mmCIF file of C-alpha atoms and ligand atoms in Angstrom:
data_model
loop_
_atom_site.group_PDB
_atom_site.id
_atom_site.type_symbol
_atom_site.label_atom_id
_atom_site.label_comp_id
_atom_site.label_asym_id
_atom_site.label_seq_id
_atom_site.Cartn_x
_atom_site.Cartn_y
_atom_site.Cartn_z
ATOM 1 C CA MET I 852 -27.985 -8.507 75.250
ATOM 2 C CA PRO I 853 -28.756 -5.270 77.169
ATOM 3 C CA LYS I 854 -25.717 -3.127 77.863
ATOM 4 C CA LEU I 855 -25.407 -1.439 81.236
ATOM 5 C CA ALA I 856 -23.175 1.459 82.229
ATOM 6 C CA LEU I 857 -22.589 1.403 85.974
ATOM 7 C CA PHE I 858 -21.987 4.768 87.666
ATOM 8 C CA ALA I 859 -20.227 4.868 91.057
ATOM 9 C CA SER I 860 -18.289 7.280 93.258
ATOM 10 C CA GLY I 861 -16.788 5.216 96.074
ATOM 11 C CA ASN I 862 -16.284 1.724 97.413
ATOM 12 C CA GLY I 863 -18.337 0.001 94.738
ATOM 13 C CA SER I 864 -19.741 -2.946 96.683
ATOM 14 C CA ASN I 865 -22.987 -2.649 94.675
ATOM 15 C CA PHE I 866 -20.968 -2.467 91.464
ATOM 16 C CA GLN I 867 -19.289 -5.711 92.577
ATOM 17 C CA ALA I 868 -22.603 -7.410 93.378
ATOM 18 C CA ILE I 869 -23.927 -6.590 89.889
ATOM 19 C CA VAL I 870 -20.714 -7.739 88.172
ATOM 20 C CA ASP I 871 -20.784 -10.982 90.206
ATOM 21 C CA ALA I 872 -24.421 -11.602 89.235
ATOM 22 C CA VAL I 873 -23.534 -11.203 85.540
ATOM 23 C CA ASN I 874 -20.566 -13.554 85.913
ATOM 24 C CA LYS I 875 -22.716 -16.168 87.680
ATOM 25 C CA GLY I 876 -25.319 -16.020 84.904
ATOM 26 C CA GLN I 877 -27.957 -14.554 87.245
ATOM 27 C CA LEU I 878 -28.216 -11.308 85.306
ATOM 28 C CA ASP I 879 -28.406 -11.435 81.542
ATOM 29 C CA ALA I 880 -26.553 -8.260 80.600
ATOM 30 C CA GLU I 881 -23.208 -6.870 79.529
ATOM 31 C CA ILE I 882 -21.296 -4.226 81.481
ATOM 32 C CA PRO I 883 -19.052 -2.450 78.998
ATOM 33 C CA LEU I 884 -18.490 0.654 81.129
ATOM 34 C CA LEU I 885 -17.924 2.033 84.601
ATOM 35 C CA ILE I 886 -18.346 5.789 84.924
ATOM 36 C CA CYS I 887 -16.765 7.269 88.039
ATOM 37 C CA ASP I 888 -16.513 10.871 89.248
ATOM 38 C CA GLN I 889 -13.750 10.390 91.846
ATOM 39 C CA LYS I 890 -10.258 9.548 90.676
ATOM 40 C CA ASN I 891 -9.244 7.686 93.857
ATOM 41 C CA ALA I 892 -12.421 5.630 94.279
ATOM 42 C CA TYR I 893 -11.912 1.965 95.180
ATOM 43 C CA VAL I 894 -14.515 1.001 92.582
ATOM 44 C CA LEU I 895 -11.867 1.743 89.911
ATOM 45 C CA GLU I 896 -9.736 -1.122 91.279
ATOM 46 C CA ARG I 897 -12.757 -3.405 91.220
ATOM 47 C CA ALA I 898 -13.374 -2.494 87.560
ATOM 48 C CA ALA I 899 -9.735 -3.189 86.658
ATOM 49 C CA LYS I 900 -9.934 -6.625 88.318
ATOM 50 C CA ALA I 901 -13.183 -7.352 86.469
ATOM 51 C CA ASN I 902 -11.723 -6.166 83.143
ATOM 52 C CA ILE I 903 -14.373 -3.490 82.775
ATOM 53 C CA GLU I 904 -13.446 -0.283 80.974
ATOM 54 C CA ALA I 905 -13.534 2.585 83.471
ATOM 55 C CA HIS I 906 -13.633 6.328 82.852
ATOM 56 C CA THR I 907 -13.283 8.996 85.495
ATOM 57 C CA PHE I 908 -14.993 12.300 84.791
ATOM 58 C CA THR I 909 -13.851 15.026 87.185
ATOM 59 C CA PHE I 910 -16.550 17.668 87.449
ATOM 60 C CA LYS I 911 -14.135 20.583 87.808
ATOM 61 C CA ASP I 912 -12.549 19.748 84.432
ATOM 62 C CA TYR I 913 -15.815 20.829 82.783
ATOM 63 C CA GLY I 914 -17.225 24.348 82.982
ATOM 64 C CA THR I 915 -20.852 23.323 83.474
ATOM 65 C CA LYS I 916 -23.017 20.388 84.455
ATOM 66 C CA GLN I 917 -24.232 20.289 80.858
ATOM 67 C CA ALA I 918 -20.690 19.946 79.448
ATOM 68 C CA PHE I 919 -19.846 17.326 82.095
ATOM 69 C CA GLU I 920 -22.925 15.258 81.252
ATOM 70 C CA GLU I 921 -22.545 15.709 77.482
ATOM 71 C CA ALA I 922 -19.123 14.063 77.709
ATOM 72 C CA ILE I 923 -20.641 11.153 79.667
ATOM 73 C CA VAL I 924 -23.618 10.764 77.300
ATOM 74 C CA SER I 925 -21.338 10.778 74.286
ATOM 75 C CA LEU I 926 -19.208 7.960 75.786
ATOM 76 C CA CYS I 927 -22.302 5.941 76.713
ATOM 77 C CA GLN I 928 -23.727 6.358 73.217
ATOM 78 C CA ARG I 929 -20.437 5.279 71.649
ATOM 79 C CA HIS I 930 -20.738 2.084 73.720
ATOM 80 C CA ASP I 931 -24.382 1.625 72.735
ATOM 81 C CA ILE I 932 -25.481 1.674 76.387
ATOM 82 C CA ASP I 933 -29.131 0.788 77.044
ATOM 83 C CA TYR I 934 -29.438 1.442 80.798
ATOM 84 C CA ILE I 935 -27.548 3.543 83.314
ATOM 85 C CA ILE I 936 -27.292 1.925 86.732
ATOM 86 C CA LEU I 937 -26.329 4.237 89.585
ATOM 87 C CA ALA I 938 -24.497 2.276 92.270
ATOM 88 C CA GLY I 939 -23.405 4.735 94.937
ATOM 89 C CA TYR I 940 -23.011 7.578 92.413
ATOM 90 C CA MET I 941 -23.166 10.619 94.673
ATOM 91 C CA ARG I 942 -24.078 13.264 92.134
ATOM 92 C CA ILE I 943 -27.488 14.566 91.119
ATOM 93 C CA ILE I 944 -28.352 13.606 87.557
ATOM 94 C CA GLY I 945 -29.069 16.624 85.349
ATOM 95 C CA ASN I 946 -31.248 17.250 82.304
ATOM 96 C CA THR I 947 -28.660 16.232 79.722
ATOM 97 C CA LEU I 948 -28.391 12.680 81.038
ATOM 98 C CA LEU I 949 -32.100 12.484 81.861
ATOM 99 C CA GLU I 950 -33.108 13.470 78.336
ATOM 100 C CA ALA I 951 -30.627 11.123 76.659
ATOM 101 C CA TYR I 952 -31.631 8.135 78.824
ATOM 102 C CA GLN I 953 -35.232 8.941 79.677
ATOM 103 C CA GLY I 954 -36.773 6.169 81.801
ATOM 104 C CA ARG I 955 -33.547 4.189 81.596
ATOM 105 C CA ILE I 956 -31.621 5.461 84.636
ATOM 106 C CA ILE I 957 -31.975 3.378 87.799
ATOM 107 C CA ASN I 958 -30.757 4.176 91.326
ATOM 108 C CA ILE I 959 -30.440 2.374 94.638
ATOM 109 C CA HIS I 960 -31.000 4.323 97.833
ATOM 110 C CA PRO I 961 -30.489 3.088 101.415
ATOM 111 C CA SER I 962 -33.898 3.940 102.900
ATOM 112 C CA LEU I 963 -37.549 3.149 102.358
ATOM 113 C CA LEU I 964 -38.309 6.129 100.141
ATOM 114 C CA PRO I 965 -39.995 8.567 100.363
ATOM 115 C CA SER I 966 -38.530 8.539 103.898
ATOM 116 C CA PHE I 967 -34.969 9.775 104.321
ATOM 117 C CA PRO I 968 -33.947 10.941 100.829
ATOM 118 C CA GLY I 969 -30.567 12.573 100.234
ATOM 119 C CA LEU I 970 -27.250 12.030 101.919
ATOM 120 C CA HIS I 971 -26.568 9.815 104.976
ATOM 121 C CA ALA I 972 -29.894 7.994 104.738
ATOM 122 C CA ILE I 973 -28.823 5.122 107.024
ATOM 123 C CA GLU I 974 -27.711 7.562 109.725
ATOM 124 C CA GLN I 975 -30.885 9.640 109.293
ATOM 125 C CA ALA I 976 -33.088 6.585 109.943
ATOM 126 C CA PHE I 977 -30.932 5.353 112.836
ATOM 127 C CA GLU I 978 -30.964 8.737 114.550
ATOM 128 C CA LYS I 979 -34.709 9.172 114.053
ATOM 129 C CA GLY I 980 -35.268 5.934 115.963
ATOM 130 C CA VAL I 981 -37.434 4.218 113.338
ATOM 131 C CA LYS I 982 -37.724 0.466 113.857
ATOM 132 C CA ILE I 983 -37.805 -0.484 110.187
ATOM 133 C CA THR I 984 -35.766 1.008 107.393
ATOM 134 C CA GLY I 985 -34.703 -0.562 104.110
ATOM 135 C CA ILE I 986 -33.570 -0.266 100.533
ATOM 136 C CA THR I 987 -35.283 1.272 97.510
ATOM 137 C CA VAL I 988 -34.542 0.761 93.819
ATOM 138 C CA HIS I 989 -36.157 3.477 91.706
ATOM 139 C CA TYR I 990 -36.145 5.261 88.367
ATOM 140 C CA VAL I 991 -34.264 8.534 88.401
ATOM 141 C CA ASP I 992 -36.161 11.728 87.639
ATOM 142 C CA GLU I 993 -35.246 15.391 88.054
ATOM 143 C CA GLY I 994 -35.730 15.330 91.853
ATOM 144 C CA VAL I 995 -33.527 13.885 94.601
ATOM 145 C CA ASP I 996 -34.425 10.209 95.189
ATOM 146 C CA SER I 997 -37.953 10.979 94.028
ATOM 147 C CA GLY I 998 -38.545 8.863 90.898
ATOM 148 C CA PRO I 999 -41.032 5.974 90.590
ATOM 149 C CA ILE I 1000 -40.238 3.067 92.898
ATOM 150 C CA ILE I 1001 -39.354 -0.288 91.296
ATOM 151 C CA ALA I 1002 -38.589 -2.435 94.360
ATOM 152 C CA GLN I 1003 -38.069 -2.181 98.097
ATOM 153 C CA ALA I 1004 -36.761 -4.451 100.855
ATOM 154 C CA ALA I 1005 -37.222 -3.826 104.579
ATOM 155 C CA VAL I 1006 -34.417 -4.018 107.141
ATOM 156 C CA ASP I 1007 -35.262 -4.127 110.863
ATOM 157 C CA ILE I 1008 -33.389 -1.807 113.176
ATOM 158 C CA ARG I 1009 -32.615 -3.898 116.252
ATOM 159 C CA GLU I 1010 -32.334 -2.703 119.851
ATOM 160 C CA ASP I 1011 -28.623 -3.567 119.955
ATOM 161 C CA ASP I 1012 -27.762 -2.169 116.510
ATOM 162 C CA THR I 1013 -24.966 0.307 116.075
ATOM 163 C CA ILE I 1014 -24.646 2.353 112.923
ATOM 164 C CA GLU I 1015 -21.956 -0.144 111.833
ATOM 165 C CA THR I 1016 -24.037 -3.300 112.330
ATOM 166 C CA LEU I 1017 -27.034 -1.693 110.665
ATOM 167 C CA THR I 1018 -24.929 -0.474 107.724
ATOM 168 C CA GLU I 1019 -23.567 -3.989 107.235
ATOM 169 C CA ARG I 1020 -27.071 -5.513 107.032
ATOM 170 C CA MET I 1021 -28.225 -2.706 104.746
ATOM 171 C CA HIS I 1022 -25.380 -3.467 102.330
ATOM 172 C CA GLU I 1023 -26.138 -7.216 102.407
ATOM 173 C CA THR I 1024 -29.740 -6.427 101.509
ATOM 174 C CA GLU I 1025 -28.667 -4.078 98.701
ATOM 175 C CA HIS I 1026 -26.372 -6.705 97.196
ATOM 176 C CA GLU I 1027 -29.241 -9.153 97.025
ATOM 177 C CA LEU I 1028 -31.967 -6.741 95.917
ATOM 178 C CA TYR I 1029 -30.192 -4.709 93.229
ATOM 179 C CA PRO I 1030 -28.989 -7.440 90.819
ATOM 180 C CA LYS I 1031 -32.328 -9.307 91.142
ATOM 181 C CA THR I 1032 -34.329 -6.155 90.474
ATOM 182 C CA ILE I 1033 -32.237 -5.240 87.424
ATOM 183 C CA ALA I 1034 -32.609 -8.799 86.095
ATOM 184 C CA ARG I 1035 -36.396 -8.646 86.490
ATOM 185 C CA LEU I 1036 -36.576 -5.225 84.891
ATOM 186 C CA LEU I 1037 -34.551 -6.338 81.868
ATOM 187 C CA GLU I 1038 -36.717 -9.431 81.442
ATOM 188 C CA THR I 1039 -39.819 -7.255 81.452
ATOM 189 C CA LYS I 1040 -38.592 -4.377 79.325
ATOM 190 C CA GLY I 1041 -36.051 -6.065 77.091
ATOM 191 C CA ARG I 1042 -33.404 -4.134 75.259
ATOM 192 C CA LYS I 1043 -34.233 -0.582 74.293
ATOM 193 C CA ILE I 1044 -32.272 0.850 71.427
ATOM 194 C CA CYS I 1045 -30.447 4.093 72.220
ATOM 195 C CA LYS I 1046 -31.757 7.103 70.379
HETATM 196 C C1 LIG T 1875 -25.002 2.406 98.938
HETATM 197 O O1 LIG T 1875 -25.467 2.164 100.247
HETATM 198 C C2 LIG T 1875 -26.051 3.138 98.125
HETATM 199 O O2 LIG T 1875 -27.355 2.766 98.440
HETATM 200 C C3 LIG T 1875 -25.776 4.565 98.526
HETATM 201 O O3 LIG T 1875 -24.380 4.661 98.553
HETATM 202 C C4 LIG T 1875 -23.843 3.409 98.979
HETATM 203 C C5 LIG T 1875 -22.719 3.021 98.050
HETATM 204 O O4 LIG T 1875 -22.052 1.878 98.502
HETATM 205 N N1 LIG T 1875 -26.371 5.484 97.612
HETATM 206 C C6 LIG T 1875 -26.941 6.627 97.981
HETATM 207 O O5 LIG T 1875 -26.959 7.013 99.125
HETATM 208 C C7 LIG T 1875 -27.557 7.435 96.837
HETATM 209 N N2 LIG T 1875 -28.411 8.460 97.346
HETATM 210 P P1 LIG T 1875 -21.085 1.069 97.527
HETATM 211 O O6 LIG T 1875 -20.119 2.106 96.918
HETATM 212 O O7 LIG T 1875 -20.358 0.109 98.413
HETATM 213 O O8 LIG T 1875 -21.923 0.412 96.483
#
């Protein structure tokens, strides 16, 4: 069965949606690892409740991005990880991870890319006054939210929306789209053996 390492930095509602999909038999995969870069992130509590091994890597403990990512790659390889799934991981992926997991790092971003890449994508769309925004699942490359798109789902911005109501619908859409997209991808690609 394909092994996924989930990477997250914060609340972890997407982490939870993926774990729930595995537990319900909707996603045929194992999740042996959570990688987190923030020691107080709520996602760590979610991992503990789900009995998933969690490791926090604090960037400032490593001299360079390369050393930071080498430690992560080495842990993922020890766990025979096939795919890295970014679920609210707020750090740009560098060459070390990209080379080790080429074509096997997936991200979710809260906009219809290529519109509104980067931070605060929901707020960016809301403030711009667009009438439709949405969610994108994509492969990670060396750019910021720029890799090939795998799936998208649209979310209407309503006249009476506030940033809070819009954010809530965006999250609901993410929780539906992400596990389904990963399941489809794994069915198509099957398990790739780590190099
Ligand atoms: C999600 O909305 C995700 O799309 C976004 O962070 C949020 C994490 O929520 N990711 C990005 O903006 C990446 N550029 P969660 O911690 O509740 O899953």
